[in-house]
Amino acid sequence: MPIYDRNQKTKQAQLQCQACNVSFSSQINALSHQVDVYHQWVDACERLNKSAVAVEINDIDQEDD
């Protein structure tokens, strides 16, 4: 289970993986819960992975030219 730190004054929350110490921070509101921040982290990882794949495909296409 990740470590969850929430600061309502700054409207920031942070999750930290206990296995590898990678962390993620996000804007929160009064209704935000740990699971919301976790899903934002997963969504951000998916977006990064998709963009990395797109860059890799473009690099392969350029090598073929």
mmJSON file of the N, C-alpha and C atoms, coordinates in Angstrom:
{"data_MODEL":{"atom_site":{
"group_PDB":["ATOM","ATOM","ATOM","ATOM","ATOM","ATOM","ATOM","ATOM","ATOM","ATOM","ATOM","ATOM","ATOM","ATOM","ATOM","ATOM","ATOM","ATOM","ATOM","ATOM","ATOM","ATOM","ATOM","ATOM","ATOM","ATOM","ATOM","ATOM","ATOM","ATOM","ATOM","ATOM","ATOM","ATOM","ATOM","ATOM","ATOM","ATOM","ATOM","ATOM","ATOM","ATOM","ATOM","ATOM","ATOM","ATOM","ATOM","ATOM","ATOM","ATOM","ATOM","ATOM","ATOM","ATOM","ATOM","ATOM","ATOM","ATOM","ATOM","ATOM","ATOM","ATOM","ATOM","ATOM","ATOM","ATOM","ATOM","ATOM","ATOM","ATOM","ATOM","ATOM","ATOM","ATOM","ATOM","ATOM","ATOM","ATOM","ATOM","ATOM","ATOM","ATOM","ATOM","ATOM","ATOM","ATOM","ATOM","ATOM","ATOM","ATOM","ATOM","ATOM","ATOM","ATOM","ATOM","ATOM","ATOM","ATOM","ATOM","ATOM","ATOM","ATOM","ATOM","ATOM","ATOM","ATOM","ATOM","ATOM","ATOM","ATOM","ATOM","ATOM","ATOM","ATOM","ATOM","ATOM","ATOM","ATOM","ATOM","ATOM","ATOM","ATOM","ATOM","ATOM","ATOM","ATOM","ATOM","ATOM","ATOM","ATOM","ATOM","ATOM","ATOM","ATOM","ATOM","ATOM","ATOM","ATOM","ATOM","ATOM","ATOM","ATOM","ATOM","ATOM","ATOM","ATOM","ATOM","ATOM","ATOM","ATOM","ATOM","ATOM","ATOM","ATOM","ATOM","ATOM","ATOM","ATOM","ATOM","ATOM","ATOM","ATOM","ATOM","ATOM","ATOM","ATOM","ATOM","ATOM","ATOM","ATOM","ATOM","ATOM","ATOM","ATOM","ATOM","ATOM","ATOM","ATOM","ATOM","ATOM","ATOM","ATOM","ATOM","ATOM","ATOM","ATOM","ATOM","ATOM","ATOM","ATOM","ATOM","ATOM","ATOM","ATOM","ATOM"],
"id":[1,2,3,4,5,6,7,8,9,10,11,12,13,14,15,16,17,18,19,20,21,22,23,24,25,26,27,28,29,30,31,32,33,34,35,36,37,38,39,40,41,42,43,44,45,46,47,48,49,50,51,52,53,54,55,56,57,58,59,60,61,62,63,64,65,66,67,68,69,70,71,72,73,74,75,76,77,78,79,80,81,82,83,84,85,86,87,88,89,90,91,92,93,94,95,96,97,98,99,100,101,102,103,104,105,106,107,108,109,110,111,112,113,114,115,116,117,118,119,120,121,122,123,124,125,126,127,128,129,130,131,132,133,134,135,136,137,138,139,140,141,142,143,144,145,146,147,148,149,150,151,152,153,154,155,156,157,158,159,160,161,162,163,164,165,166,167,168,169,170,171,172,173,174,175,176,177,178,179,180,181,182,183,184,185,186,187,188,189,190,191,192,193,194,195],
"type_symbol":["N","C","C","N","C","C","N","C","C","N","C","C","N","C","C","N","C","C","N","C","C","N","C","C","N","C","C","N","C","C","N","C","C","N","C","C","N","C","C","N","C","C","N","C","C","N","C","C","N","C","C","N","C","C","N","C","C","N","C","C","N","C","C","N","C","C","N","C","C","N","C","C","N","C","C","N","C","C","N","C","C","N","C","C","N","C","C","N","C","C","N","C","C","N","C","C","N","C","C","N","C","C","N","C","C","N","C","C","N","C","C","N","C","C","N","C","C","N","C","C","N","C","C","N","C","C","N","C","C","N","C","C","N","C","C","N","C","C","N","C","C","N","C","C","N","C","C","N","C","C","N","C","C","N","C","C","N","C","C","N","C","C","N","C","C","N","C","C","N","C","C","N","C","C","N","C","C","N","C","C","N","C","C","N","C","C","N","C","C","N","C","C","N","C","C"],
"label_atom_id":["N","CA","C","N","CA","C","N","CA","C","N","CA","C","N","CA","C","N","CA","C","N","CA","C","N","CA","C","N","CA","C","N","CA","C","N","CA","C","N","CA","C","N","CA","C","N","CA","C","N","CA","C","N","CA","C","N","CA","C","N","CA","C","N","CA","C","N","CA","C","N","CA","C","N","CA","C","N","CA","C","N","CA","C","N","CA","C","N","CA","C","N","CA","C","N","CA","C","N","CA","C","N","CA","C","N","CA","C","N","CA","C","N","CA","C","N","CA","C","N","CA","C","N","CA","C","N","CA","C","N","CA","C","N","CA","C","N","CA","C","N","CA","C","N","CA","C","N","CA","C","N","CA","C","N","CA","C","N","CA","C","N","CA","C","N","CA","C","N","CA","C","N","CA","C","N","CA","C","N","CA","C","N","CA","C","N","CA","C","N","CA","C","N","CA","C","N","CA","C","N","CA","C","N","CA","C","N","CA","C","N","CA","C","N","CA","C","N","CA","C","N","CA","C","N","CA","C"],
"label_alt_id":[null,null,null,null,null,null,null,null,null,null,null,null,null,null,null,null,null,null,null,null,null,null,null,null,null,null,null,null,null,null,null,null,null,null,null,null,null,null,null,null,null,null,null,null,null,null,null,null,null,null,null,null,null,null,null,null,null,null,null,null,null,null,null,null,null,null,null,null,null,null,null,null,null,null,null,null,null,null,null,null,null,null,null,null,null,null,null,null,null,null,null,null,null,null,null,null,null,null,null,null,null,null,null,null,null,null,null,null,null,null,null,null,null,null,null,null,null,null,null,null,null,null,null,null,null,null,null,null,null,null,null,null,null,null,null,null,null,null,null,null,null,null,null,null,null,null,null,null,null,null,null,null,null,null,null,null,null,null,null,null,null,null,null,null,null,null,null,null,null,null,null,null,null,null,null,null,null,null,null,null,null,null,null,null,null,null,null,null,null,null,null,null,null,null,null],
"label_comp_id":["MET","MET","MET","PRO","PRO","PRO","ILE","ILE","ILE","TYR","TYR","TYR","ASP","ASP","ASP","ARG","ARG","ARG","ASN","ASN","ASN","GLN","GLN","GLN","LYS","LYS","LYS","THR","THR","THR","LYS","LYS","LYS","GLN","GLN","GLN","ALA","ALA","ALA","GLN","GLN","GLN","LEU","LEU","LEU","GLN","GLN","GLN","CYS","CYS","CYS","GLN","GLN","GLN","ALA","ALA","ALA","CYS","CYS","CYS","ASN","ASN","ASN","VAL","VAL","VAL","SER","SER","SER","PHE","PHE","PHE","SER","SER","SER","SER","SER","SER","GLN","GLN","GLN","ILE","ILE","ILE","ASN","ASN","ASN","ALA","ALA","ALA","LEU","LEU","LEU","SER","SER","SER","HIS","HIS","HIS","GLN","GLN","GLN","VAL","VAL","VAL","ASP","ASP","ASP","VAL","VAL","VAL","TYR","TYR","TYR","HIS","HIS","HIS","GLN","GLN","GLN","TRP","TRP","TRP","VAL","VAL","VAL","ASP","ASP","ASP","ALA","ALA","ALA","CYS","CYS","CYS","GLU","GLU","GLU","ARG","ARG","ARG","LEU","LEU","LEU","ASN","ASN","ASN","LYS","LYS","LYS","SER","SER","SER","ALA","ALA","ALA","VAL","VAL","VAL","ALA","ALA","ALA","VAL","VAL","VAL","GLU","GLU","GLU","ILE","ILE","ILE","ASN","ASN","ASN","ASP","ASP","ASP","ILE","ILE","ILE","ASP","ASP","ASP","GLN","GLN","GLN","GLU","GLU","GLU","ASP","ASP","ASP","ASP","ASP","ASP"],
"label_asym_id":["A","A","A","A","A","A","A","A","A","A","A","A","A","A","A","A","A","A","A","A","A","A","A","A","A","A","A","A","A","A","A","A","A","A","A","A","A","A","A","A","A","A","A","A","A","A","A","A","A","A","A","A","A","A","A","A","A","A","A","A","A","A","A","A","A","A","A","A","A","A","A","A","A","A","A","A","A","A","A","A","A","A","A","A","A","A","A","A","A","A","A","A","A","A","A","A","A","A","A","A","A","A","A","A","A","A","A","A","A","A","A","A","A","A","A","A","A","A","A","A","A","A","A","A","A","A","A","A","A","A","A","A","A","A","A","A","A","A","A","A","A","A","A","A","A","A","A","A","A","A","A","A","A","A","A","A","A","A","A","A","A","A","A","A","A","A","A","A","A","A","A","A","A","A","A","A","A","A","A","A","A","A","A","A","A","A","A","A","A","A","A","A","A","A","A"],
"label_entity_id":["1","1","1","1","1","1","1","1","1","1","1","1","1","1","1","1","1","1","1","1","1","1","1","1","1","1","1","1","1","1","1","1","1","1","1","1","1","1","1","1","1","1","1","1","1","1","1","1","1","1","1","1","1","1","1","1","1","1","1","1","1","1","1","1","1","1","1","1","1","1","1","1","1","1","1","1","1","1","1","1","1","1","1","1","1","1","1","1","1","1","1","1","1","1","1","1","1","1","1","1","1","1","1","1","1","1","1","1","1","1","1","1","1","1","1","1","1","1","1","1","1","1","1","1","1","1","1","1","1","1","1","1","1","1","1","1","1","1","1","1","1","1","1","1","1","1","1","1","1","1","1","1","1","1","1","1","1","1","1","1","1","1","1","1","1","1","1","1","1","1","1","1","1","1","1","1","1","1","1","1","1","1","1","1","1","1","1","1","1","1","1","1","1","1","1"],
"label_seq_id":[1,1,1,2,2,2,3,3,3,4,4,4,5,5,5,6,6,6,7,7,7,8,8,8,9,9,9,10,10,10,11,11,11,12,12,12,13,13,13,14,14,14,15,15,15,16,16,16,17,17,17,18,18,18,19,19,19,20,20,20,21,21,21,22,22,22,23,23,23,24,24,24,25,25,25,26,26,26,27,27,27,28,28,28,29,29,29,30,30,30,31,31,31,32,32,32,33,33,33,34,34,34,35,35,35,36,36,36,37,37,37,38,38,38,39,39,39,40,40,40,41,41,41,42,42,42,43,43,43,44,44,44,45,45,45,46,46,46,47,47,47,48,48,48,49,49,49,50,50,50,51,51,51,52,52,52,53,53,53,54,54,54,55,55,55,56,56,56,57,57,57,58,58,58,59,59,59,60,60,60,61,61,61,62,62,62,63,63,63,64,64,64,65,65,65],
"pdbx_PDB_ins_code":[null,null,null,null,null,null,null,null,null,null,null,null,null,null,null,null,null,null,null,null,null,null,null,null,null,null,null,null,null,null,null,null,null,null,null,null,null,null,null,null,null,null,null,null,null,null,null,null,null,null,null,null,null,null,null,null,null,null,null,null,null,null,null,null,null,null,null,null,null,null,null,null,null,null,null,null,null,null,null,null,null,null,null,null,null,null,null,null,null,null,null,null,null,null,null,null,null,null,null,null,null,null,null,null,null,null,null,null,null,null,null,null,null,null,null,null,null,null,null,null,null,null,null,null,null,null,null,null,null,null,null,null,null,null,null,null,null,null,null,null,null,null,null,null,null,null,null,null,null,null,null,null,null,null,null,null,null,null,null,null,null,null,null,null,null,null,null,null,null,null,null,null,null,null,null,null,null,null,null,null,null,null,null,null,null,null,null,null,null,null,null,null,null,null,null],
"Cartn_x":[0.837,0.0,0.878,0.612,1.42,1.171,2.177,2.043,1.283,0.28,-0.582,-0.444,-0.118,-0.015,-0.913,-1.763,-2.747,-2.618,-2.562,-2.507,-3.66,-4.694,-5.898,-5.643,-4.717,-4.417,-3.811,-2.882,-2.246,-2.974,-3.978,-4.761,-3.863,-2.932,-2.01,-2.068,-1.936,-1.815,-0.634,0.01,1.156,1.052,1.342,1.448,2.903,3.376,4.738,4.719,5.318,5.405,6.385,5.972,6.844,7.905,7.679,8.634,9.799,9.502,10.556,10.744,9.961,10.04,9.694,9.097,8.601,7.392,7.266,6.136,5.389,4.167,3.29,2.51,2.423,1.611,0.56,-0.535,-1.667,-2.457,-3.159,-4.106,-5.305,-5.84,-7.016,-8.066,-9.26,-10.313,-10.889,-11.917,-12.483,-13.043,-13.395,-13.992,-12.968,-11.718,-10.69,-10.327,-10.107,-9.686,-8.41,-7.8,-6.564,-6.73,-7.835,-8.056,-8.123,-8.636,-8.694,-7.294,-6.44,-5.058,-4.334,-4.571,-3.968,-4.383,-5.653,-6.118,-5.539,-5.349,-4.689,-3.257,-2.592,-1.222,-1.2,-2.11,-2.184,-2.474,-3.411,-3.733,-2.522,-1.769,-0.577,0.47,0.633,1.567,1.135,-0.148,-0.646,-0.41,-0.645,-0.397,1.078,1.964,3.399,3.809,3.268,3.595,3.109,1.921,1.409,2.255,2.68,3.502,4.89,5.423,6.717,6.637,5.545,5.349,5.238,4.527,4.384,5.733,6.575,7.912,8.742,8.635,9.389,8.955,7.666,7.162,7.666,7.652,8.161,9.642,10.414,11.836,12.053,11.261,11.385,11.018,9.959,9.538,10.636,11.299,12.352,13.571,13.855,14.962,14.705,13.455,13.097,13.242,13.193,13.28,14.63],
"Cartn_y":[-1.184,0.0,1.242,2.188,3.408,4.274,5.066,6.044,7.239,7.71,8.797,9.984,11.143,12.377,13.412,14.037,14.984,16.305,17.413,18.73,19.552,19.697,20.392,21.892,22.456,23.889,24.214,23.386,23.615,22.909,22.1,21.319,20.393,19.761,18.808,17.49,16.411,15.084,14.393,13.522,12.807,11.339,10.484,9.047,8.652,7.724,7.229,5.716,5.07,3.615,3.159,2.226,1.729,0.774,0.205,-0.745,-0.051,1.019,1.647,3.137,3.701,5.113,6.109,5.663,6.581,7.291,8.595,9.331,10.076,10.439,11.166,12.172,13.411,14.405,14.958,15.419,15.866,16.92,17.747,18.691,17.909,18.323,17.665,18.71,18.209,19.071,18.389,18.971,18.452,17.031,16.641,15.325,14.262,14.645,13.703,12.716,11.464,10.398,9.773,8.916,8.26,7.529,6.853,6.1,7.027,8.24,9.199,9.599,9.867,10.248,9.069,7.86,6.665,6.502,6.692,6.562,7.668,8.854,9.917,9.509,8.848,8.374,7.328,6.382,5.343,5.976,6.912,7.59,8.343,9.011,9.741,8.773,7.621,6.605,6.089,5.857,5.381,6.417,7.706,8.756,8.809,8.699,8.711,7.508,6.346,5.144,5.259,5.808,5.98,6.953,8.037,9.015,8.444,7.623,6.993,6.015,5.279,4.345,5.12,6.245,7.057,7.585,8.009,8.502,7.369,6.192,5.033,4.652,4.678,4.363,5.386,6.67,7.709,7.52,7.125,6.88,5.718,4.668,3.518,3.936,4.718,5.191,6.03,6.861,7.719,6.905,5.812,4.949,4.243,3.962,3.263,4.148,5.471,6.395,6.491],
"Cartn_z":[0.0,0.0,0.0,-0.886,-0.913,0.323,0.658,1.73,1.16,1.87,1.409,2.342,1.762,2.534,1.875,2.68,2.153,2.91,2.154,2.765,2.214,3.0,2.536,2.356,3.124,2.995,1.634,1.179,-0.122,-1.255,-0.896,-1.868,-2.697,-2.01,-2.633,-1.882,-2.625,-2.033,-2.685,-1.92,-2.449,-2.067,-3.033,-2.797,-3.002,-2.178,-2.337,-2.244,-3.241,-3.26,-2.182,-1.345,-0.292,-0.836,-2.007,-2.575,-3.279,-4.044,-4.848,-4.574,-3.661,-3.252,-4.351,-5.442,-6.46,-5.876,-6.17,-5.612,-6.707,-6.386,-7.297,-6.47,-6.963,-6.263,-7.219,-6.63,-7.427,-6.674,-7.433,-6.848,-6.332,-5.198,-4.642,-4.278,-3.999,-3.469,-2.228,-1.665,-0.42,-0.574,-1.779,-2.001,-2.408,-2.598,-3.049,-1.952,-2.384,-1.477,-2.019,-1.23,-1.631,-2.959,-3.147,-4.373,-5.593,-5.425,-6.53,-6.978,-6.009,-6.325,-6.96,-6.464,-7.046,-8.508,-8.803,-10.191,-11.075,-10.535,-11.301,-11.631,-10.7,-10.914,-12.022,-11.963,-12.993,-14.36,-14.41,-15.668,-16.215,-15.347,-15.784,-16.342,-15.709,-16.212,-17.579,-17.746,-19.037,-20.128,-19.825,-20.823,-21.201,-20.215,-20.5,-21.333,-21.02,-21.782,-23.216,-23.424,-24.782,-25.574,-24.944,-25.661,-25.948,-25.046,-25.278,-26.44,-26.533,-27.649,-28.95,-28.938,-30.149,-30.6,-29.683,-30.03,-30.6,-29.993,-30.467,-31.881,-32.157,-33.494,-34.494,-34.133,-35.026,-35.304,-34.298,-34.488,-35.453,-35.335,-36.232,-37.658,-37.826,-39.148,-39.792,-39.0,-39.539,-39.956,-39.248,-39.6,-40.925,-41.241,-42.47,-43.692,-43.507,-44.652,-45.231],
"occupancy":[1.0,1.0,1.0,1.0,1.0,1.0,1.0,1.0,1.0,1.0,1.0,1.0,1.0,1.0,1.0,1.0,1.0,1.0,1.0,1.0,1.0,1.0,1.0,1.0,1.0,1.0,1.0,1.0,1.0,1.0,1.0,1.0,1.0,1.0,1.0,1.0,1.0,1.0,1.0,1.0,1.0,1.0,1.0,1.0,1.0,1.0,1.0,1.0,1.0,1.0,1.0,1.0,1.0,1.0,1.0,1.0,1.0,1.0,1.0,1.0,1.0,1.0,1.0,1.0,1.0,1.0,1.0,1.0,1.0,1.0,1.0,1.0,1.0,1.0,1.0,1.0,1.0,1.0,1.0,1.0,1.0,1.0,1.0,1.0,1.0,1.0,1.0,1.0,1.0,1.0,1.0,1.0,1.0,1.0,1.0,1.0,1.0,1.0,1.0,1.0,1.0,1.0,1.0,1.0,1.0,1.0,1.0,1.0,1.0,1.0,1.0,1.0,1.0,1.0,1.0,1.0,1.0,1.0,1.0,1.0,1.0,1.0,1.0,1.0,1.0,1.0,1.0,1.0,1.0,1.0,1.0,1.0,1.0,1.0,1.0,1.0,1.0,1.0,1.0,1.0,1.0,1.0,1.0,1.0,1.0,1.0,1.0,1.0,1.0,1.0,1.0,1.0,1.0,1.0,1.0,1.0,1.0,1.0,1.0,1.0,1.0,1.0,1.0,1.0,1.0,1.0,1.0,1.0,1.0,1.0,1.0,1.0,1.0,1.0,1.0,1.0,1.0,1.0,1.0,1.0,1.0,1.0,1.0,1.0,1.0,1.0,1.0,1.0,1.0,1.0,1.0,1.0,1.0,1.0,1.0],
"B_iso_or_equiv":[0.0,0.0,0.0,0.0,0.0,0.0,0.0,0.0,0.0,0.0,0.0,0.0,0.0,0.0,0.0,0.0,0.0,0.0,0.0,0.0,0.0,0.0,0.0,0.0,0.0,0.0,0.0,0.0,0.0,0.0,0.0,0.0,0.0,0.0,0.0,0.0,0.0,0.0,0.0,0.0,0.0,0.0,0.0,0.0,0.0,0.0,0.0,0.0,0.0,0.0,0.0,0.0,0.0,0.0,0.0,0.0,0.0,0.0,0.0,0.0,0.0,0.0,0.0,0.0,0.0,0.0,0.0,0.0,0.0,0.0,0.0,0.0,0.0,0.0,0.0,0.0,0.0,0.0,0.0,0.0,0.0,0.0,0.0,0.0,0.0,0.0,0.0,0.0,0.0,0.0,0.0,0.0,0.0,0.0,0.0,0.0,0.0,0.0,0.0,0.0,0.0,0.0,0.0,0.0,0.0,0.0,0.0,0.0,0.0,0.0,0.0,0.0,0.0,0.0,0.0,0.0,0.0,0.0,0.0,0.0,0.0,0.0,0.0,0.0,0.0,0.0,0.0,0.0,0.0,0.0,0.0,0.0,0.0,0.0,0.0,0.0,0.0,0.0,0.0,0.0,0.0,0.0,0.0,0.0,0.0,0.0,0.0,0.0,0.0,0.0,0.0,0.0,0.0,0.0,0.0,0.0,0.0,0.0,0.0,0.0,0.0,0.0,0.0,0.0,0.0,0.0,0.0,0.0,0.0,0.0,0.0,0.0,0.0,0.0,0.0,0.0,0.0,0.0,0.0,0.0,0.0,0.0,0.0,0.0,0.0,0.0,0.0,0.0,0.0,0.0,0.0,0.0,0.0,0.0,0.0],
"pdbx_formal_charge":[null,null,null,null,null,null,null,null,null,null,null,null,null,null,null,null,null,null,null,null,null,null,null,null,null,null,null,null,null,null,null,null,null,null,null,null,null,null,null,null,null,null,null,null,null,null,null,null,null,null,null,null,null,null,null,null,null,null,null,null,null,null,null,null,null,null,null,null,null,null,null,null,null,null,null,null,null,null,null,null,null,null,null,null,null,null,null,null,null,null,null,null,null,null,null,null,null,null,null,null,null,null,null,null,null,null,null,null,null,null,null,null,null,null,null,null,null,null,null,null,null,null,null,null,null,null,null,null,null,null,null,null,null,null,null,null,null,null,null,null,null,null,null,null,null,null,null,null,null,null,null,null,null,null,null,null,null,null,null,null,null,null,null,null,null,null,null,null,null,null,null,null,null,null,null,null,null,null,null,null,null,null,null,null,null,null,null,null,null,null,null,null,null,null,null],
"auth_seq_id":[1,1,1,2,2,2,3,3,3,4,4,4,5,5,5,6,6,6,7,7,7,8,8,8,9,9,9,10,10,10,11,11,11,12,12,12,13,13,13,14,14,14,15,15,15,16,16,16,17,17,17,18,18,18,19,19,19,20,20,20,21,21,21,22,22,22,23,23,23,24,24,24,25,25,25,26,26,26,27,27,27,28,28,28,29,29,29,30,30,30,31,31,31,32,32,32,33,33,33,34,34,34,35,35,35,36,36,36,37,37,37,38,38,38,39,39,39,40,40,40,41,41,41,42,42,42,43,43,43,44,44,44,45,45,45,46,46,46,47,47,47,48,48,48,49,49,49,50,50,50,51,51,51,52,52,52,53,53,53,54,54,54,55,55,55,56,56,56,57,57,57,58,58,58,59,59,59,60,60,60,61,61,61,62,62,62,63,63,63,64,64,64,65,65,65],
"auth_comp_id":["MET","MET","MET","PRO","PRO","PRO","ILE","ILE","ILE","TYR","TYR","TYR","ASP","ASP","ASP","ARG","ARG","ARG","ASN","ASN","ASN","GLN","GLN","GLN","LYS","LYS","LYS","THR","THR","THR","LYS","LYS","LYS","GLN","GLN","GLN","ALA","ALA","ALA","GLN","GLN","GLN","LEU","LEU","LEU","GLN","GLN","GLN","CYS","CYS","CYS","GLN","GLN","GLN","ALA","ALA","ALA","CYS","CYS","CYS","ASN","ASN","ASN","VAL","VAL","VAL","SER","SER","SER","PHE","PHE","PHE","SER","SER","SER","SER","SER","SER","GLN","GLN","GLN","ILE","ILE","ILE","ASN","ASN","ASN","ALA","ALA","ALA","LEU","LEU","LEU","SER","SER","SER","HIS","HIS","HIS","GLN","GLN","GLN","VAL","VAL","VAL","ASP","ASP","ASP","VAL","VAL","VAL","TYR","TYR","TYR","HIS","HIS","HIS","GLN","GLN","GLN","TRP","TRP","TRP","VAL","VAL","VAL","ASP","ASP","ASP","ALA","ALA","ALA","CYS","CYS","CYS","GLU","GLU","GLU","ARG","ARG","ARG","LEU","LEU","LEU","ASN","ASN","ASN","LYS","LYS","LYS","SER","SER","SER","ALA","ALA","ALA","VAL","VAL","VAL","ALA","ALA","ALA","VAL","VAL","VAL","GLU","GLU","GLU","ILE","ILE","ILE","ASN","ASN","ASN","ASP","ASP","ASP","ILE","ILE","ILE","ASP","ASP","ASP","GLN","GLN","GLN","GLU","GLU","GLU","ASP","ASP","ASP","ASP","ASP","ASP"],
"auth_asym_id":["A","A","A","A","A","A","A","A","A","A","A","A","A","A","A","A","A","A","A","A","A","A","A","A","A","A","A","A","A","A","A","A","A","A","A","A","A","A","A","A","A","A","A","A","A","A","A","A","A","A","A","A","A","A","A","A","A","A","A","A","A","A","A","A","A","A","A","A","A","A","A","A","A","A","A","A","A","A","A","A","A","A","A","A","A","A","A","A","A","A","A","A","A","A","A","A","A","A","A","A","A","A","A","A","A","A","A","A","A","A","A","A","A","A","A","A","A","A","A","A","A","A","A","A","A","A","A","A","A","A","A","A","A","A","A","A","A","A","A","A","A","A","A","A","A","A","A","A","A","A","A","A","A","A","A","A","A","A","A","A","A","A","A","A","A","A","A","A","A","A","A","A","A","A","A","A","A","A","A","A","A","A","A","A","A","A","A","A","A","A","A","A","A","A","A"],
"auth_atom_id":["N","CA","C","N","CA","C","N","CA","C","N","CA","C","N","CA","C","N","CA","C","N","CA","C","N","CA","C","N","CA","C","N","CA","C","N","CA","C","N","CA","C","N","CA","C","N","CA","C","N","CA","C","N","CA","C","N","CA","C","N","CA","C","N","CA","C","N","CA","C","N","CA","C","N","CA","C","N","CA","C","N","CA","C","N","CA","C","N","CA","C","N","CA","C","N","CA","C","N","CA","C","N","CA","C","N","CA","C","N","CA","C","N","CA","C","N","CA","C","N","CA","C","N","CA","C","N","CA","C","N","CA","C","N","CA","C","N","CA","C","N","CA","C","N","CA","C","N","CA","C","N","CA","C","N","CA","C","N","CA","C","N","CA","C","N","CA","C","N","CA","C","N","CA","C","N","CA","C","N","CA","C","N","CA","C","N","CA","C","N","CA","C","N","CA","C","N","CA","C","N","CA","C","N","CA","C","N","CA","C","N","CA","C","N","CA","C","N","CA","C","N","CA","C","N","CA","C"],
"pdbx_PDB_model_num":[1,1,1,1,1,1,1,1,1,1,1,1,1,1,1,1,1,1,1,1,1,1,1,1,1,1,1,1,1,1,1,1,1,1,1,1,1,1,1,1,1,1,1,1,1,1,1,1,1,1,1,1,1,1,1,1,1,1,1,1,1,1,1,1,1,1,1,1,1,1,1,1,1,1,1,1,1,1,1,1,1,1,1,1,1,1,1,1,1,1,1,1,1,1,1,1,1,1,1,1,1,1,1,1,1,1,1,1,1,1,1,1,1,1,1,1,1,1,1,1,1,1,1,1,1,1,1,1,1,1,1,1,1,1,1,1,1,1,1,1,1,1,1,1,1,1,1,1,1,1,1,1,1,1,1,1,1,1,1,1,1,1,1,1,1,1,1,1,1,1,1,1,1,1,1,1,1,1,1,1,1,1,1,1,1,1,1,1,1,1,1,1,1,1,1]
}}}
